[in-house]
Amino acid sequence: LSLKDEIEQEKGVSFIWQGADNDKPSKIYLEMSDIHFNNKNDWDKYMNFHAESAKTLLDAFEQRIRDYIENRI
């Protein structure tokens, strides 16, 4: 099981991973499809998506990043 698969299974989501030249991810994010920004009735849905996405990313990576930094010092 790759680290990517482990993280996605743990969080129950499929992140979008955009790799850098060295095959290490440089961008990892979630995406919402079928967006119509002009529809003000959906703005609460968009704000909730962004809040939940930020929490999911933080939960998935915060401790991993802390451990990585700690082990490099």
One Martini backbone bead per residue (centre of mass of N, CA, C, O) as a GRO file, in nm:
protein
   73
    1LEU     BB    1   0.093   0.039   0.026
    2SER     BB    2   0.072   0.350  -0.032
    3LEU     BB    3   0.069   0.656   0.100
    4LYS     BB    4  -0.163   0.761  -0.066
    5ASP     BB    5  -0.359   0.526  -0.004
    6GLU     BB    6  -0.351   0.551   0.301
    7ILE     BB    7  -0.463   0.840   0.321
    8GLU     BB    8  -0.729   0.793   0.162
    9GLN     BB    9  -0.841   0.571   0.345
   10GLU     BB   10  -0.835   0.727   0.613
   11LYS     BB   11  -1.028   0.975   0.486
   12GLY     BB   12  -1.228   0.893   0.239
   13VAL     BB   13  -1.058   1.014  -0.009
   14SER     BB   14  -0.975   1.183  -0.325
   15PHE     BB   15  -0.704   1.315  -0.414
   16ILE     BB   16  -0.518   1.561  -0.578
   17TRP     BB   17  -0.212   1.486  -0.755
   18GLN     BB   18   0.058   1.711  -0.820
   19GLY     BB   19   0.353   1.674  -0.965
   20ALA     BB   20   0.675   1.696  -0.978
   21ASP     BB   21   0.973   1.630  -1.129
   22ASN     BB   22   1.044   1.428  -0.865
   23ASP     BB   23   0.755   1.283  -0.786
   24LYS     BB   24   0.672   1.490  -0.583
   25PRO     BB   25   0.435   1.644  -0.438
   26SER     BB   26   0.309   1.989  -0.485
   27LYS     BB   27  -0.004   1.906  -0.502
   28ILE     BB   28  -0.287   1.890  -0.271
   29TYR     BB   29  -0.637   1.821  -0.343
   30LEU     BB   30  -0.969   1.926  -0.360
   31GLU     BB   31  -1.272   1.884  -0.562
   32MET     BB   32  -1.537   2.065  -0.712
   33SER     BB   33  -1.811   2.005  -0.898
   34ASP     BB   34  -2.040   2.184  -1.049
   35ILE     BB   35  -1.979   2.506  -1.077
   36HIS     BB   36  -2.172   2.819  -0.988
   37PHE     BB   37  -2.089   3.129  -0.883
   38ASN     BB   38  -2.360   3.289  -0.962
   39ASN     BB   39  -2.497   3.100  -0.747
   40LYS     BB   40  -2.594   3.208  -0.438
   41ASN     BB   41  -2.736   2.943  -0.325
   42ASP     BB   42  -2.434   2.785  -0.319
   43TRP     BB   43  -2.229   2.929  -0.125
   44ASP     BB   44  -2.255   2.755   0.130
   45LYS     BB   45  -2.151   2.497  -0.002
   46TYR     BB   46  -1.870   2.609  -0.072
   47MET     BB   47  -1.780   2.688   0.211
   48ASN     BB   48  -1.808   2.405   0.333
   49PHE     BB   49  -1.609   2.266   0.147
   50HIS     BB   50  -1.360   2.433   0.228
   51ALA     BB   51  -1.365   2.368   0.528
   52GLU     BB   52  -1.355   2.057   0.501
   53SER     BB   53  -1.098   2.040   0.328
   54ALA     BB   54  -0.906   2.171   0.529
   55LYS     BB   55  -0.950   1.961   0.752
   56THR     BB   56  -0.866   1.711   0.592
   57LEU     BB   57  -0.577   1.805   0.528
   58LEU     BB   58  -0.486   1.847   0.816
   59ASP     BB   59  -0.545   1.559   0.921
   60ALA     BB   60  -0.357   1.413   0.704
   61PHE     BB   61  -0.069   1.611   0.741
   62GLU     BB   62   0.030   1.733   1.007
   63GLN     BB   63   0.184   1.495   1.144
   64ARG     BB   64   0.365   1.423   0.906
   65ILE     BB   65   0.512   1.695   0.899
   66ARG     BB   66   0.618   1.697   1.185
   67ASP     BB   67   0.780   1.434   1.161
   68TYR     BB   68   0.961   1.523   0.930
   69ILE     BB   69   1.093   1.764   1.072
   70GLU     BB   70   1.199   1.614   1.321
   71ASN     BB   71   1.384   1.406   1.148
   72ARG     BB   72   1.570   1.645   1.012
   73ILE     BB   73   1.712   1.762   1.288
   0.00000   0.00000   0.00000
